[in-house]
Coordinates of C-alpha atoms in Angstrom, one line a residue:
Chain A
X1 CA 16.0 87.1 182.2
X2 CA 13.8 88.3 179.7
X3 CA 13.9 92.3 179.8
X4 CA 13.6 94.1 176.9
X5 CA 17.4 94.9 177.0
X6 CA 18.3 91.9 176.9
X7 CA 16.2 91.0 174.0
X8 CA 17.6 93.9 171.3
X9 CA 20.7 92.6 172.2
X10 CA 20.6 89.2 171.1
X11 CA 18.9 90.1 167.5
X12 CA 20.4 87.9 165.2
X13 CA 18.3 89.5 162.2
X14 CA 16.3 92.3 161.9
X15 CA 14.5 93.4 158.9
X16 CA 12.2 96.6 158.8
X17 CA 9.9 97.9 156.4
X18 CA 11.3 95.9 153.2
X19 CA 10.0 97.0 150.1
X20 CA 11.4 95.1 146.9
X21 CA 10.2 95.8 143.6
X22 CA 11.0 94.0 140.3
X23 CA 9.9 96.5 137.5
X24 CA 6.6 96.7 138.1
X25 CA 5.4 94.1 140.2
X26 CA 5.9 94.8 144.3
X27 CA 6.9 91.7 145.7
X28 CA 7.5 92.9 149.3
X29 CA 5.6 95.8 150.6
X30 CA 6.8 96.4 153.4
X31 CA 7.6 93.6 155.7
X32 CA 9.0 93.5 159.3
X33 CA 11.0 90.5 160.8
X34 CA 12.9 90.0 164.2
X35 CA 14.9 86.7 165.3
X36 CA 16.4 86.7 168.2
X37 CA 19.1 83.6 169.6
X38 CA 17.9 80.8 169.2
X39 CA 14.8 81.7 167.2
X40 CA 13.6 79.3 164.6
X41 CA 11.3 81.8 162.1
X42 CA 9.1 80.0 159.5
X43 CA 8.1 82.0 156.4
X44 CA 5.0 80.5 155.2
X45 CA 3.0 81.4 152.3
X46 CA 1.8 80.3 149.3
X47 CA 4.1 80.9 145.7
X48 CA 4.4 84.1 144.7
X49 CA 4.2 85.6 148.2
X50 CA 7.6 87.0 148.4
X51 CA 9.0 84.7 151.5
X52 CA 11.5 83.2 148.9
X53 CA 12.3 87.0 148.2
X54 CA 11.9 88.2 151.7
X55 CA 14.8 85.3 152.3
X56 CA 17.1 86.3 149.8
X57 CA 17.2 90.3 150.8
X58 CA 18.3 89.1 154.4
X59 CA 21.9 88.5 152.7
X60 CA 21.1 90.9 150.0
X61 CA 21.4 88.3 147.0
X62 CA 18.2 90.3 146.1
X63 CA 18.9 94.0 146.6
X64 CA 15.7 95.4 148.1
X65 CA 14.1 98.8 147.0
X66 CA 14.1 100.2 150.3
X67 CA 13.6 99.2 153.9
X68 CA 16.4 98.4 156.6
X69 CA 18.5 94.9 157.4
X70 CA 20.4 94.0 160.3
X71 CA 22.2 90.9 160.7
X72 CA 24.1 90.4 164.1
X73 CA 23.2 93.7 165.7
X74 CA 24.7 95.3 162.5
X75 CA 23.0 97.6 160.5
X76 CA 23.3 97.3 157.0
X77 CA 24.9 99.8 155.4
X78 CA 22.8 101.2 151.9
X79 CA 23.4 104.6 149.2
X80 CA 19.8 105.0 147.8
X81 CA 19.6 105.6 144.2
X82 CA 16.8 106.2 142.1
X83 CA 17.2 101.7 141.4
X84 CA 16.5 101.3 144.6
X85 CA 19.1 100.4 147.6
X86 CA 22.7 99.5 146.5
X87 CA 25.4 98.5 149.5
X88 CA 27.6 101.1 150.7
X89 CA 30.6 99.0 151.7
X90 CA 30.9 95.8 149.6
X91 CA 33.4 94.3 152.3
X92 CA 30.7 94.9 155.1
X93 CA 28.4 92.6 153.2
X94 CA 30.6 90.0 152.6
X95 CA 31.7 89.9 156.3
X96 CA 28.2 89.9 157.3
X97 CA 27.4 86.9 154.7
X98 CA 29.7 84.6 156.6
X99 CA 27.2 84.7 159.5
X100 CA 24.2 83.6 157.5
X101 CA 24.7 80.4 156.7
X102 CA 22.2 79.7 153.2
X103 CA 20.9 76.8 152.6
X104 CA 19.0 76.7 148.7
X105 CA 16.7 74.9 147.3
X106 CA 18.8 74.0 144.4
X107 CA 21.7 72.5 146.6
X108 CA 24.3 74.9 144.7
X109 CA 26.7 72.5 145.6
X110 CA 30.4 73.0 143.4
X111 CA 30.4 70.3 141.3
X112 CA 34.1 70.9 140.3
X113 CA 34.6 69.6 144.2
X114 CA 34.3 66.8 146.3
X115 CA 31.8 67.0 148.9
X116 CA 34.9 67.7 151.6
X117 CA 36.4 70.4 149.4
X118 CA 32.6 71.9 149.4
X119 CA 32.5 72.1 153.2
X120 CA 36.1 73.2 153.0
X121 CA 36.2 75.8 150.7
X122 CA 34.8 78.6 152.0
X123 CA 36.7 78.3 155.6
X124 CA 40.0 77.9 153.6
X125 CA 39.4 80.8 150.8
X126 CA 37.0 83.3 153.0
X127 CA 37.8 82.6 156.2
X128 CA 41.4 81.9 155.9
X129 CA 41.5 79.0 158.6
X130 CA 44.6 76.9 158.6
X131 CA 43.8 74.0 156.2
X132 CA 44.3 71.1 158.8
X133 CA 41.9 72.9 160.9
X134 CA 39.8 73.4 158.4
X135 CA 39.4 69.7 157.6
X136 CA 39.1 68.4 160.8
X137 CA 36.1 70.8 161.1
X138 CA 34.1 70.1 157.4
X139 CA 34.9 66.1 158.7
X140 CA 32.8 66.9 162.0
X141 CA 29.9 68.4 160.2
X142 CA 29.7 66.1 157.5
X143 CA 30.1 63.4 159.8
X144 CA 26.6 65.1 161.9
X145 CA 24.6 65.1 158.4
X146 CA 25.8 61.7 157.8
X147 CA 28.0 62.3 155.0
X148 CA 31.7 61.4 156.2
X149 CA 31.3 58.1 154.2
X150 CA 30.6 60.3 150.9
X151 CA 33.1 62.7 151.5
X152 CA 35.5 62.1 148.5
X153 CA 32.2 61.9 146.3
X154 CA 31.6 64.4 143.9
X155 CA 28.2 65.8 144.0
X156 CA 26.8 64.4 140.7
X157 CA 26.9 61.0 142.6
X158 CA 25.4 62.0 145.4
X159 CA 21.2 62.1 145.4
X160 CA 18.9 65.1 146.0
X161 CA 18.4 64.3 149.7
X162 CA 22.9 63.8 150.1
X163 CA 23.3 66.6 148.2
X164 CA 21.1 68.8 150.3
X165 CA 22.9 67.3 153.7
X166 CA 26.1 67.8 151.9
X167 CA 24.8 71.7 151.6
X168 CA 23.4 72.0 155.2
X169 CA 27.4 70.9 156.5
X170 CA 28.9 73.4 153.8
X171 CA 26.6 76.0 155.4
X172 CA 27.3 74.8 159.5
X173 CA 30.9 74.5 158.2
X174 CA 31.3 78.8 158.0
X175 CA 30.3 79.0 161.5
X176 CA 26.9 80.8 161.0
X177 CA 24.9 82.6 163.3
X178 CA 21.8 82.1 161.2
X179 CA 21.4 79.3 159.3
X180 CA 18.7 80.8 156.0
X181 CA 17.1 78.0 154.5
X182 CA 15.2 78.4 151.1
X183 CA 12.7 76.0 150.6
X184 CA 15.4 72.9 151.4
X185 CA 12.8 70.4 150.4
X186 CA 10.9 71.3 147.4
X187 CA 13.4 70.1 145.0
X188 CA 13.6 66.6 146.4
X189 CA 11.1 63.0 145.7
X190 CA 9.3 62.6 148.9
X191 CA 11.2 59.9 150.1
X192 CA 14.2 61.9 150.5
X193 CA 12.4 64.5 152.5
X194 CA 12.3 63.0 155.7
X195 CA 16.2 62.8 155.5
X196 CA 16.8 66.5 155.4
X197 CA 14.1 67.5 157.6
X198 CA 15.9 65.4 160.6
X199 CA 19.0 67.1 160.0
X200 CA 17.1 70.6 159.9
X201 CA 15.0 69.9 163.4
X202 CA 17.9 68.3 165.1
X203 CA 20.1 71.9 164.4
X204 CA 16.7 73.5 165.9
X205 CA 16.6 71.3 169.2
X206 CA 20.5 72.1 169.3
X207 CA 19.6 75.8 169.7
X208 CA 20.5 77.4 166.4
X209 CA 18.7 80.4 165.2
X210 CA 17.1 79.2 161.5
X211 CA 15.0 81.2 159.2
X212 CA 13.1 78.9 157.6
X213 CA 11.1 79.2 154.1
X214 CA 9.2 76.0 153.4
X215 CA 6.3 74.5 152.4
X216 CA 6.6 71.4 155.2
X217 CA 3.4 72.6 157.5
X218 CA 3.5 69.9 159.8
X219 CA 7.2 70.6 160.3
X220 CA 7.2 74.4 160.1
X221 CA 4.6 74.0 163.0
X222 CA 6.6 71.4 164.8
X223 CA 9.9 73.4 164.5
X224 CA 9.6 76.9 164.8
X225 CA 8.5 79.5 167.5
X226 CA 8.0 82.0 165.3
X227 CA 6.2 81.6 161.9
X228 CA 5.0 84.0 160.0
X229 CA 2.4 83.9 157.0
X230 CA 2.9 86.4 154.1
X231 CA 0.5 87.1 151.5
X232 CA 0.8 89.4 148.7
X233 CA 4.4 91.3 149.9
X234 CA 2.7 91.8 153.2
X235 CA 2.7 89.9 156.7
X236 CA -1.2 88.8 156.7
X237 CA -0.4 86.7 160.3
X238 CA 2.5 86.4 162.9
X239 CA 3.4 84.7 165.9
X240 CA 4.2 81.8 167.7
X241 CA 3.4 78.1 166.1
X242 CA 0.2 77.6 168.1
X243 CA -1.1 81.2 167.2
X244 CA -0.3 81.1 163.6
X245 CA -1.8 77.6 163.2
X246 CA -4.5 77.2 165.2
X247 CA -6.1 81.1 166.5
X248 CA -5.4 83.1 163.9
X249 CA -8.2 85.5 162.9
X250 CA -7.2 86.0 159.2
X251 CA -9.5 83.8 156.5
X252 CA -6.3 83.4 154.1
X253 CA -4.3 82.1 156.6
X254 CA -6.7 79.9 158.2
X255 CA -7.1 78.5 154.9
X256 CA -3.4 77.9 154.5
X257 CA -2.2 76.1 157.2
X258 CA -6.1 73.8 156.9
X259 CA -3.9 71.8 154.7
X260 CA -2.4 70.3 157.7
X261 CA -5.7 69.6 160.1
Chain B
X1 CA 60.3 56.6 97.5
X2 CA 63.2 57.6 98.6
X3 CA 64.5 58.8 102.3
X4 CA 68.2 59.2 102.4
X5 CA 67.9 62.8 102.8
X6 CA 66.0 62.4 106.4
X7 CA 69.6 61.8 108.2
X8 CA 70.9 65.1 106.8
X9 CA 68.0 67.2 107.4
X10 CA 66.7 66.1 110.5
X11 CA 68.3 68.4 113.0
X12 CA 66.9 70.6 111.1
X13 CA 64.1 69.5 111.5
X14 CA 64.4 69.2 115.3
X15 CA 65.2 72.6 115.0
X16 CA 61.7 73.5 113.4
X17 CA 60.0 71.6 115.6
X18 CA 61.1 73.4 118.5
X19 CA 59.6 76.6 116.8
X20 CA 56.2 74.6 116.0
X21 CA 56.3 73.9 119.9
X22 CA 57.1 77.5 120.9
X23 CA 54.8 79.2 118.1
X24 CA 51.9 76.8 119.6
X25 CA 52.3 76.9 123.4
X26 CA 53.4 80.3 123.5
X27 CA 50.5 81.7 121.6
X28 CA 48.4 79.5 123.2
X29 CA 49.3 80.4 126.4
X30 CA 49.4 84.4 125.8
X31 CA 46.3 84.2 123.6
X32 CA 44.1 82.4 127.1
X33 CA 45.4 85.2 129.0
X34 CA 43.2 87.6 126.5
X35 CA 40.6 85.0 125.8
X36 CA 39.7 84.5 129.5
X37 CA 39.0 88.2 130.0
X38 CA 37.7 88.8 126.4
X39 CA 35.5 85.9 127.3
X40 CA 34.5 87.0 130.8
X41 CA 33.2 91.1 130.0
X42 CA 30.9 90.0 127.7
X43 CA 28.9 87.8 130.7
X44 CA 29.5 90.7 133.3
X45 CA 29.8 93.5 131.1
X46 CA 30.5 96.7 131.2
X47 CA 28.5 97.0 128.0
X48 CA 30.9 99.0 126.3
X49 CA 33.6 96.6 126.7
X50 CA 31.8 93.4 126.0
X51 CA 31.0 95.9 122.7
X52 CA 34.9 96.0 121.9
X53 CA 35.2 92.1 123.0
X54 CA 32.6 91.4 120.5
X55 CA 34.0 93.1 117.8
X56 CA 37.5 91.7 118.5
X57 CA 36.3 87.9 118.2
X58 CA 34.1 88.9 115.2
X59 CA 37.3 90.6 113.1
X60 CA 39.5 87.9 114.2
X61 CA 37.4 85.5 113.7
X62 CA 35.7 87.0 110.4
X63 CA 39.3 87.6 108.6
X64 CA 41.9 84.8 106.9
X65 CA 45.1 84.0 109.5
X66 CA 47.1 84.4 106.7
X67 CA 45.7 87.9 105.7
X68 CA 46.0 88.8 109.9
X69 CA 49.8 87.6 109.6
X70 CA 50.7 89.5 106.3
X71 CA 49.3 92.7 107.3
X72 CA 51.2 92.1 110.7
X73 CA 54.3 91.1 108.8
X74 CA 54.7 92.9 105.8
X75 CA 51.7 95.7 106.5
X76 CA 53.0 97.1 110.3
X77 CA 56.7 95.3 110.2
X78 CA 57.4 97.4 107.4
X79 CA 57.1 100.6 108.9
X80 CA 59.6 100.0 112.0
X81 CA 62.7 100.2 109.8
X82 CA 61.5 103.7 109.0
X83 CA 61.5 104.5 112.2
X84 CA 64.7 107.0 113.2
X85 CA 67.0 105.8 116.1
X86 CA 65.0 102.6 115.8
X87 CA 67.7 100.1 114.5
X88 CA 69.9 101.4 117.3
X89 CA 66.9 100.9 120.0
X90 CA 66.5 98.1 122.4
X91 CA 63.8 96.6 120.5
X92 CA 65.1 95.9 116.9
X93 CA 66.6 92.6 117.8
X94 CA 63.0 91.6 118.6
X95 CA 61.2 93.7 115.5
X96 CA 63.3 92.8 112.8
X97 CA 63.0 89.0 113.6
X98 CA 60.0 87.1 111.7
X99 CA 59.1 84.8 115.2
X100 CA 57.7 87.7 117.2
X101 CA 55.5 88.7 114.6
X102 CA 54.3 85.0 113.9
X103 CA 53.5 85.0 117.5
X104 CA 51.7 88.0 117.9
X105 CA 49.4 86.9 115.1
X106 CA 49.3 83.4 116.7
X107 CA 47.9 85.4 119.7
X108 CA 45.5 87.3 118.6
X109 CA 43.7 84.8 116.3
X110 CA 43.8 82.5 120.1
X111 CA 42.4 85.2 121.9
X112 CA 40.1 85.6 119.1
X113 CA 38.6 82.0 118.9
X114 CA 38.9 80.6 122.7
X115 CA 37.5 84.3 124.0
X116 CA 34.3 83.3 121.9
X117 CA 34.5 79.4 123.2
X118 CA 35.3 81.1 127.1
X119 CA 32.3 83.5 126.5
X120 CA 30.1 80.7 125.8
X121 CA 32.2 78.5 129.1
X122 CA 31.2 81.7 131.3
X123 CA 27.7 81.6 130.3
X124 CA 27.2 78.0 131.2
X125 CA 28.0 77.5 134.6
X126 CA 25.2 77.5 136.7
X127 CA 23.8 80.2 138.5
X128 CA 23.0 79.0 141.4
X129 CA 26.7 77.6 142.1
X130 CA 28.1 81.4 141.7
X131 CA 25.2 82.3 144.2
X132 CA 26.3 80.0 146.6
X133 CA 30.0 81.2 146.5
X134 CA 28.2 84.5 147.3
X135 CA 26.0 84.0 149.4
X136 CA 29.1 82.8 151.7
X137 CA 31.0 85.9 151.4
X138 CA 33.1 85.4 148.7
X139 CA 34.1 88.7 146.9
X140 CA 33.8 88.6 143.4
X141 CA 37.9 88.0 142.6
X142 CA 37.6 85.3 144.9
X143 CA 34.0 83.5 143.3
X144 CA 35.7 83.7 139.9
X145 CA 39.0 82.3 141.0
X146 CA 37.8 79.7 143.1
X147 CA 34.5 78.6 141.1
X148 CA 33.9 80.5 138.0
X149 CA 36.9 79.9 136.2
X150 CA 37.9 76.3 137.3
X151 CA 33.2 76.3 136.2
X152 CA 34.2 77.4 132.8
X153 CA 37.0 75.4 132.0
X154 CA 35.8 72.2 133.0
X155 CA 32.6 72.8 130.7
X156 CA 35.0 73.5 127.7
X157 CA 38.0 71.4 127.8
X158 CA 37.2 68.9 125.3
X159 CA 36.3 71.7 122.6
X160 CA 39.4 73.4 124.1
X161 CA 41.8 70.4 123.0
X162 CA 40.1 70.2 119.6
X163 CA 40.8 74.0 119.4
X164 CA 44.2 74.0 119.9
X165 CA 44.9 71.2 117.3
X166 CA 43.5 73.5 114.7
X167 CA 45.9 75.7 116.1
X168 CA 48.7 73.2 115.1
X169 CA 47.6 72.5 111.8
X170 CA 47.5 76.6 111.3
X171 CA 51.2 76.7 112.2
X172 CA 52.9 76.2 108.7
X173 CA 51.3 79.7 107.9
X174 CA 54.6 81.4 110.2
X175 CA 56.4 79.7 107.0
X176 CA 55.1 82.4 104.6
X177 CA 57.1 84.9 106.7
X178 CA 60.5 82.9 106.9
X179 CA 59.8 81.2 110.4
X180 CA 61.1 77.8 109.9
X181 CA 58.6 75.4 111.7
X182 CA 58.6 72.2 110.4
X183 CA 56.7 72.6 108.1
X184 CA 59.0 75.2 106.6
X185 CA 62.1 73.3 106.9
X186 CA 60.0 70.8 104.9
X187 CA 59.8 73.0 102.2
X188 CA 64.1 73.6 102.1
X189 CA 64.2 69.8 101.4
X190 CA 61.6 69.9 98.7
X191 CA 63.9 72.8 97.2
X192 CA 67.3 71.3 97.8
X193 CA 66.3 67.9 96.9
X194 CA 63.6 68.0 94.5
X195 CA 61.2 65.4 96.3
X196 CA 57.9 66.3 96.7
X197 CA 56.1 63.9 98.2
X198 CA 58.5 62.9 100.8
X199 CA 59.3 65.5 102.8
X200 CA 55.1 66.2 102.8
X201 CA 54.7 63.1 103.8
X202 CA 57.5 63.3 106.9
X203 CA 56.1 66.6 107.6
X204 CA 52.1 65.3 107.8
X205 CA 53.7 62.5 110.2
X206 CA 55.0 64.8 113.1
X207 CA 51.8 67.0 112.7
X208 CA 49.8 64.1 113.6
X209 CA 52.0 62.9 116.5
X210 CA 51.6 66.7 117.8
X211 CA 48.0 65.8 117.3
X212 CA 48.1 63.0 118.9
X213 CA 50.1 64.3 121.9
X214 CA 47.7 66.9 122.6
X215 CA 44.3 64.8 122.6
X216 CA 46.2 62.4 124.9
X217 CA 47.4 65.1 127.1
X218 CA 43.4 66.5 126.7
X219 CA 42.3 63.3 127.9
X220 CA 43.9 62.6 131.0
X221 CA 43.3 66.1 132.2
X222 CA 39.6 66.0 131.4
X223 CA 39.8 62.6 133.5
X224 CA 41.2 64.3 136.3
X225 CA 38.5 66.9 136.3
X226 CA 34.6 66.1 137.3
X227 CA 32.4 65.7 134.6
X228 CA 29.2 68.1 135.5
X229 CA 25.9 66.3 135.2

């Protein structure tokens, strides 16, 4: 059952015509996105491309310029002023942030908490669930990323590739319908990469709709059904896996994904 | 060396301890109030109010306790009693007492200091951690309850506790407008009895058990609290 009908209403996250400017420099001009249910989205790109940008509009931690964002069928609401786009309704983001669940590069774990209190917190304090159920809930997730042993560990003890687990069940823990992750890996030693990615491409084969910013080819290929390659602010190539990394016409992008081949 | 007066004097003594105790933790605790806001518009702005929390910390901060407590004292406690109807008022119990003043000045040289320290607390907790508490919907009361404050404090607790000692050691200044803190009722027994050294000496002893009361109390709360990496 794959009419168009059906389609627009399943969009988890739309994004249309995004412009962001900072001063000067254009870091987005103009860029369209759609997932649907289900959809894991690759941004690929090289640095400076905007997809780290492109991410962080999506729950407007970066306020864009101009352009339109709709996150579970919803639009967006925006006042344009002559800054650029400033929210309407400040409740009507933060509702809408607790179905994007954002994983950073950084980890942005509390480090005043324990790795269960992380997980907890924003269920108890956002989401007002009961704090039994609560519990029983950030003990489930952290027990999926492998965790439920370190959870009375504060994060200082915990290393890069915990810490990032420890963020992915904080982010599963709010009940998402898009999970945003911003370049999960870049911050941790190789070794610890292969950790997090398994926890990332077994919430993919479990169905979850991911947009994904990474520099992890082989897995960005392996992983998503959508990718798309920005250059410059601008979408240079998108489509599925297969199209994007092996029949795409553009030279750049070609180029790109070679690294993998 | 001689002691015998300490038996005569020293429910007096308890007596001025108990206004040490209230001078410190009431001012302490009424100065925080102002420090944590003083300390938090000049991170977030707006600019013209982290202009007048800037120049509050600098005054109080720039200017003598003792001159801060005179002009308080003598300067604007002066002028009540000249007041009509005042005297007769609800409030001249309070306004003709030394304490309140004392404690007013006590509170605004606090909210002075710690609003610079909190500023400085604010500024130092990571980005990326109040981010994430948006990121996940938190409104902004919420992200400062929940991580920017308890952030801010456990960066700052340490220079906190040595903060509030100098606080203590400030105290005897109440004494030079007739609050009798210990370190005033020291000075009746140096009067009635004409030893010097003594009473001093007593006096010098319970500052540095107050001392050492708060750093221990410091301690175990800064064990109870993470240490950030």
């Amino acid at each position: 059952m794959d009419n168009g009908l059906h389609r627009s209403s399943n969009e988890a996250v739309v994004v249309e015509n995004l412009h962001k400017q900072f001063g000067d420099l254009e870091v987005l001009r103009g860029v369209s996105l759609r997932a649907h249910e289900g959809d894991v989205l690759s941004i690929i790109g090289s640095s400076g491309s905007g997809k780290s940008t492109l991410l962080r509009c999506i729950n407007l931690l970066e306020l864009p310029t101009s352009g339109e964002i709709k996150v579970a069928g919803e639009a967006i609401l925006f006042n344009k002023t002559k800054k650029g786009l400033v929210p309407t309704d400040i409740k009507q983001v933060e509702r809408l942030r607790t179905k994007l669940g954002m994983v950073f590069q950084s980890f942005n774990l509390w480090s005043h908490m324990t790795v269960l209190q992380n997980v907890m917190e924003v269920p108890i304090h956002v989401l007002k669930l009961p704090k039994a159920e609560a519990r029983e809930q950030a003990e489930h997730f952290l027990n999926r990323v492998g965790l439920w042993e370190k959870r009375d560990q504060f994060p200082a003890f915990l290393s890069g590739g915990q810490q990032q687990r420890a963020a992915i069940a904080r982010a599963l823990a709010i009940g998402p319908r898009v999970m945003l992750f911003d370049e999960p890996t870049s911050a941790l030693d190789p070794e610890l990469v292969g950790e997090v990615l398994k926890v990332i491409k077994d919430l993919a084969n479990e169905g979850r709709t991911m947009i994904l910013v990474t520099h992890e080819m082989k897995f960005a290929r392996d992983v998503s059904n959508q990718v798309i390659f920005l250059h410059n602010g601008l979408v240079e190539e998108s489509g599925t896996s297969q199209q994007v990394f092996y029949e795409t016409q553009s030279e750049r992008c070609k180029a790109f994904v070679s690294s993998i081949h | 060396m001689v002691w015998s007066w300490i038996p005569e004097y020293l429910p007096k003594f308890m007596d001025g301890l108990l206004v040490t105790l209230q001078l410190l933790s009431l001012s302490i605790i009424f100065g925080m109030l102002f420090a944590i806001p003083i300390g938090l518009v000049q991170v977030t702005g707006p600019r013209w109010l982290a202009i007048i929390a800037r120049g509050f910390c600098t005054v109080v901060r720039g200017t003598p306790l003792l001159i801060q407590l005179w002009l308080l004292y003598y300067g604007l406690g002066s002028l009540f009693p000249s007041i009509p109807g005042i005297r007769e008022s609800f409030m001249w119990p309070i306004l003709r007492e030394a304490f309140p003043f004392a404690l007013l000045a006590f509170t605004i040289s606090v909210a002075g200091y710690e609003g610079e320290i909190m500023r400085g607390a604010f500024k130092s907790v990571p980005k990326g951690e109040l981010e994430a508490a948006r990121a996940f919907g938190m409104s902004r009361f919420t992200v400062l309850r929940r991580i920017w404050l308890p952030r801010a404090f456990q960066n700052v607790l340490p220079t906190l506790a040595g903060e509030f000692v100098l606080t203590l050691k400030a105290t005897p200044l109440a004494a030079t407008i007739t609050v009798f803190e210990v370190y005033g009722i020291g000075s009746i027994v140096r009067q009635e009895t004409y030893r010097i050294y003594e009473p001093l000496l007593f006096v010098a002893g319970i500052y540095i058990v107050l001392t050492g009361i708060i750093v221990v109390f410091f301690r175990w709360l800064e064990q109870r609290v993470p240490q950030p990496v």
